[in-house]
Coordinates of C-alpha atoms and ligand atoms in Angstrom, one line a residue:
M1 CA -2.7 -15.5 50.1
A2 CA -1.8 -19.0 51.4
K3 CA 1.3 -20.7 50.1
K4 CA 0.9 -24.1 48.5
W5 CA 3.2 -26.7 47.0
N6 CA 4.0 -26.7 43.3
L7 CA 6.3 -28.8 41.2
V8 CA 8.4 -27.2 38.5
I9 CA 9.7 -29.8 36.0
D10 CA 12.3 -28.8 33.4
V11 CA 11.8 -30.9 30.3
S12 CA 15.2 -29.8 28.8
R13 CA 17.0 -31.2 31.9
C14 CA 15.3 -34.6 32.2
M15 CA 17.5 -37.4 30.8
D16 CA 15.2 -40.4 31.4
C17 CA 17.5 -41.8 34.2
N18 CA 14.3 -43.0 36.0
D19 CA 15.7 -42.0 39.4
C20 CA 12.5 -40.2 40.2
F21 CA 10.4 -43.2 39.2
L22 CA 12.5 -45.5 41.3
A23 CA 12.5 -43.2 44.3
D24 CA 8.7 -43.2 44.2
K25 CA 8.7 -47.0 44.0
D26 CA 11.2 -47.1 46.9
E27 CA 9.0 -44.9 49.0
F28 CA 5.5 -46.3 48.3
T29 CA 5.9 -50.0 47.4
G30 CA 5.3 -52.1 50.4
N31 CA 4.7 -49.1 52.7
D32 CA 1.4 -47.8 54.0
F33 CA 1.2 -44.1 54.8
P34 CA -2.1 -43.5 56.5
P35 CA -4.2 -41.4 56.1
Y36 CA -2.8 -40.7 52.6
S37 CA -2.0 -44.0 50.9
V38 CA -1.8 -47.8 51.2
A39 CA 1.2 -49.6 49.7
Q40 CA 1.7 -49.3 45.9
P41 CA 1.7 -52.6 44.1
W42 CA 5.0 -54.1 42.9
S43 CA 4.1 -53.6 39.2
G44 CA 1.6 -51.7 37.0
H45 CA 1.6 -48.4 38.7
R46 CA 3.7 -45.4 37.5
W47 CA 2.9 -42.6 40.0
M48 CA 5.8 -40.7 38.4
N49 CA 5.4 -41.6 34.8
I50 CA 8.2 -40.5 32.4
M51 CA 6.6 -39.8 29.0
R52 CA 8.9 -40.0 26.0
T53 CA 8.8 -38.5 22.6
E54 CA 11.1 -38.5 19.5
R55 CA 10.9 -35.6 17.0
G56 CA 12.3 -35.4 13.5
Q57 CA 13.9 -37.9 11.3
Y58 CA 17.5 -39.3 11.1
P59 CA 19.9 -37.7 11.4
L60 CA 18.2 -34.5 12.7
V61 CA 16.4 -36.1 15.6
Q62 CA 15.7 -35.0 19.1
V63 CA 14.3 -36.9 22.1
A64 CA 12.6 -35.4 25.1
Y65 CA 11.2 -36.8 28.4
R66 CA 8.4 -35.4 30.4
P67 CA 8.1 -36.7 34.0
T68 CA 4.4 -36.8 34.8
P69 CA 3.0 -37.2 38.3
C70 CA -0.5 -36.2 39.6
L71 CA -0.7 -32.5 38.8
H72 CA -2.5 -31.6 42.1
C73 CA -5.0 -29.5 40.2
D74 CA -6.7 -26.6 42.0
D75 CA -10.0 -27.3 40.1
A76 CA -9.4 -31.0 40.1
P77 CA -11.8 -33.1 37.9
C78 CA -11.0 -36.1 40.1
I79 CA -12.5 -34.3 43.1
A80 CA -15.5 -33.0 41.2
K81 CA -16.3 -36.3 39.5
S82 CA -15.5 -38.8 42.3
P83 CA -17.9 -39.9 45.0
A84 CA -18.1 -37.2 47.7
G85 CA -15.2 -37.2 50.2
T86 CA -13.2 -39.9 48.4
V87 CA -10.8 -37.4 46.9
F88 CA -9.9 -34.1 48.6
K89 CA -7.5 -31.2 48.5
R90 CA -5.3 -30.2 51.4
E91 CA -4.8 -26.6 52.3
D92 CA -1.3 -26.9 51.1
G93 CA -2.5 -27.8 47.6
L94 CA -1.9 -31.5 47.6
V95 CA -4.7 -33.7 46.2
I96 CA -5.2 -36.9 48.1
I97 CA -7.3 -40.0 47.4
D98 CA -8.6 -41.2 50.8
P99 CA -7.5 -44.9 50.9
V100 CA -10.3 -45.8 53.2
K101 CA -13.3 -43.8 51.7
A102 CA -12.2 -44.6 48.1
K103 CA -12.0 -48.3 48.7
G104 CA -14.2 -50.2 46.2
H105 CA -14.6 -47.2 43.8
P106 CA -12.7 -48.1 40.6
E107 CA -14.6 -45.4 38.8
I108 CA -12.3 -42.9 40.3
V109 CA -9.5 -44.0 37.9
A110 CA -11.4 -42.5 34.9
T111 CA -12.0 -39.1 36.5
C112 CA -8.5 -37.8 35.8
P113 CA -8.2 -36.4 32.3
Y114 CA -4.4 -36.7 32.7
E115 CA -4.6 -40.4 33.3
V116 CA -2.4 -40.5 36.4
I117 CA -4.7 -42.5 38.6
Y118 CA -4.1 -46.3 38.9
W119 CA -6.2 -49.1 40.3
N120 CA -4.8 -51.3 43.1
E121 CA -6.5 -54.6 42.5
E122 CA -5.2 -56.2 45.7
A123 CA -6.2 -53.3 48.0
Q124 CA -9.3 -52.5 45.8
V125 CA -8.5 -48.8 45.8
A126 CA -7.6 -46.0 43.3
Q127 CA -4.1 -44.6 43.8
K128 CA -1.8 -41.9 42.6
C129 CA 1.1 -39.6 43.6
T130 CA 0.4 -38.0 47.0
G131 CA 3.0 -35.3 46.6
C132 CA 4.8 -37.2 49.4
A133 CA 2.3 -35.6 51.8
H134 CA 3.5 -37.9 54.7
L135 CA 7.0 -36.4 54.3
I136 CA 5.8 -32.9 53.9
D137 CA 4.0 -33.3 57.2
E138 CA 7.3 -34.2 58.8
G139 CA 8.8 -31.0 57.6
W140 CA 10.4 -32.1 54.3
T141 CA 10.8 -29.4 51.6
D142 CA 11.4 -31.9 48.9
T143 CA 9.4 -34.8 47.5
R144 CA 11.3 -38.0 47.0
C145 CA 11.4 -37.4 43.2
S146 CA 12.6 -33.8 43.5
Q147 CA 15.2 -34.9 46.1
V148 CA 16.8 -37.6 43.9
C149 CA 16.9 -36.0 40.5
P150 CA 20.6 -35.7 39.6
A151 CA 19.8 -33.3 36.7
E152 CA 17.8 -31.0 39.0
A153 CA 14.9 -31.2 36.6
I154 CA 12.3 -31.4 39.4
K155 CA 11.9 -28.7 41.9
L156 CA 9.3 -28.4 44.7
V157 CA 8.3 -24.8 45.2
F158 CA 6.2 -23.5 48.1
A159 CA 4.6 -20.3 46.8
D160 CA 1.2 -18.6 46.7
D161 CA -0.7 -18.2 43.5
A162 CA 0.5 -14.7 42.8
E163 CA 4.2 -15.8 43.3
M164 CA 3.7 -18.8 41.0
A165 CA 2.0 -16.7 38.3
A166 CA 4.9 -14.3 38.4
K167 CA 7.4 -17.2 38.3
A168 CA 5.6 -18.8 35.4
A169 CA 5.6 -15.6 33.4
A170 CA 9.2 -14.9 34.1
E171 CA 10.5 -18.4 33.3
G172 CA 8.0 -19.3 30.6
L173 CA 6.4 -22.1 32.6
E174 CA 3.4 -23.9 31.2
V175 CA 0.8 -26.4 32.5
L176 CA -0.5 -29.4 30.7
R177 CA -3.7 -28.9 28.7
P178 CA -4.7 -25.6 30.2
E179 CA -7.8 -25.7 28.1
L180 CA -9.3 -28.2 30.6
G181 CA -9.4 -25.5 33.2
A182 CA -8.1 -27.9 35.9
K183 CA -5.4 -25.4 37.1
P184 CA -2.6 -27.9 37.7
R185 CA 0.0 -27.0 40.3
V186 CA 2.7 -28.9 38.3
Y187 CA 4.4 -26.5 35.9
Y188 CA 6.7 -27.4 33.0
K189 CA 9.7 -25.5 31.6
D190 CA 10.6 -25.9 27.9
L191 CA 7.5 -28.0 27.3
Y192 CA 7.8 -27.2 23.6
L193 CA 10.5 -29.9 23.4
F194 CA 7.7 -32.3 24.1
D195 CA 4.6 -30.9 22.4
K196 CA 5.7 -28.5 19.7
A197 CA 7.3 -29.3 16.3
F198 CA 10.4 -28.2 14.4
I199 CA 11.5 -27.8 10.8
A200 CA 15.1 -28.9 10.2
A201 CA 17.3 -29.5 7.2
S202 CA 20.9 -29.7 6.1
L203 CA 22.1 -26.9 3.8
A204 CA 24.9 -27.1 1.2
F205 CA 26.4 -24.9 -1.5
G206 CA 26.0 -26.6 -4.8
D207 CA 29.0 -25.0 -6.5
T208 CA 31.6 -25.8 -3.8
D209 CA 29.9 -28.8 -2.2
E210 CA 30.5 -27.2 1.2
C211 CA 28.1 -27.0 4.2
A212 CA 26.2 -23.8 3.9
E213 CA 27.3 -22.4 7.3
G214 CA 25.7 -19.0 8.0
A215 CA 22.8 -19.4 5.7
R216 CA 19.8 -17.7 7.1
V217 CA 16.4 -19.4 7.5
T218 CA 13.1 -17.7 8.1
V219 CA 9.8 -19.5 8.8
S220 CA 6.5 -17.7 8.4
E221 CA 2.9 -18.7 8.7
T222 CA 1.4 -19.0 5.2
S223 CA -1.9 -17.5 6.5
G224 CA -1.1 -14.0 7.6
G225 CA 2.7 -14.1 6.8
A226 CA 3.9 -13.6 10.4
V227 CA 7.5 -14.6 10.9
V228 CA 7.4 -17.3 13.7
G229 CA 11.0 -18.5 13.7
E230 CA 14.5 -17.8 12.4
A231 CA 17.8 -19.7 12.4
V232 CA 21.3 -19.6 11.1
A233 CA 22.8 -22.8 9.7
S234 CA 25.6 -24.4 11.8
N235 CA 29.1 -25.3 10.6
Y236 CA 27.5 -28.6 9.5
G237 CA 24.9 -26.7 7.5
D238 CA 22.1 -27.9 9.8
F239 CA 19.3 -25.7 11.2
Y240 CA 16.3 -26.2 13.5
V241 CA 13.4 -23.8 13.8
D242 CA 11.4 -25.0 16.8
K243 CA 8.3 -24.2 18.8
L244 CA 6.1 -24.6 15.7
V245 CA 2.5 -25.7 16.0
P246 CA 1.6 -29.1 14.5
G247 CA -1.2 -28.9 12.0
K248 CA -0.3 -25.5 10.6
E249 CA 1.2 -24.6 7.2
Y250 CA 4.5 -22.8 7.1
G251 CA 6.7 -21.1 4.5
V252 CA 10.4 -21.6 4.7
T253 CA 12.9 -19.2 3.1
I254 CA 16.6 -19.9 3.0
E255 CA 19.0 -17.2 2.0
A256 CA 22.8 -16.9 1.6
P257 CA 24.7 -14.1 0.0
G258 CA 25.5 -14.8 -3.6
Y259 CA 23.0 -17.7 -3.8
A260 CA 19.4 -17.9 -5.1
P261 CA 16.9 -18.1 -2.2
A262 CA 15.3 -21.5 -1.7
T263 CA 11.7 -21.8 -0.5
R264 CA 9.5 -24.6 0.7
I265 CA 5.9 -24.8 1.8
I266 CA 5.4 -27.3 4.7
N267 CA 2.1 -28.6 5.9
L268 CA 3.5 -29.4 9.4
D269 CA 2.0 -32.6 10.7
K270 CA 4.9 -33.3 13.1
S271 CA 8.6 -32.4 13.3
V272 CA 10.3 -32.8 10.0
N273 CA 13.8 -33.1 8.6
L274 CA 13.6 -31.7 5.0
G275 CA 16.9 -33.5 4.1
T276 CA 19.7 -31.8 2.2
I277 CA 18.8 -28.6 0.4
V278 CA 21.4 -27.5 -2.1
L279 CA 21.7 -23.7 -2.8
G280 CA 22.6 -22.7 -6.3
R281 CA 24.0 -19.5 -7.8
P282 CA 21.3 -17.3 -9.4
Ligands
SF4_1 FE1 -6.9 -35.1 40.1 FE2 -5.7 -35.9 37.7 FE3 -5.6 -33.3 38.5 FE4 -4.2 -35.2 39.9 S1 -3.9 -34.6 37.7 S2 -5.5 -33.6 40.8 S3 -5.6 -37.0 39.7 S4 -7.4 -34.4 38.0

């Protein structure tokens, strides 16, 4: 099985420093790399686009960043829906918009369901991340973005499909919107930090006014009752139960020895901080 390039991006490591974005700008703005790309415009394009999200409510808030380049899909909708020959896939997995054949075809921009294709008004061509194909051809084993990331959040991996499937299973890697069937070659670690939800709260003992350190929290699905998350309150009395699915209803049970259990039913629209929950004696 032929080896192909893949990117593995760790959401938990990205700190939004923008070095990957700037390295992309440094490489492609003002520089033509035939036959893969003409120069990227000075503004308006984000071939490496850092998506940002904020979850929860003050003071139990988390932020996460998801660097998002072209995903170099194996069943790429851009190839299927664009005029024949304008977008193609190399044997090493990289998806390229031919800057000559694609000239004058703005409709290519809308073919990507991940919205990573941009229109270059001056050059009259659709453009996106090339996977640094011109550097790979010179023997590079990094893209500019993977090379510069100080947090080592972006890794370029040369592996065949079986090796990537095994790596994905072992490390819990996910792809964006797998339901589209596009088979992206960009994998994400800890993607739940971006697209799942948490239930959080601060717990206190009513009689002593102390933080309820050690109180146990159980979160279950209300339909079926399956336990989907557990946590122990920190020394500040705080807990997070994460990786929950927005749109579902959950039951929360809080227990501490010598105190009456507290329960809540949460229709989880998005990550929620339940505020301070005071545990009383039975
Ligand atoms: Fe094409 Fe979009 Fe997939 Fe990139 S992410 S290969 S532009 S469909």
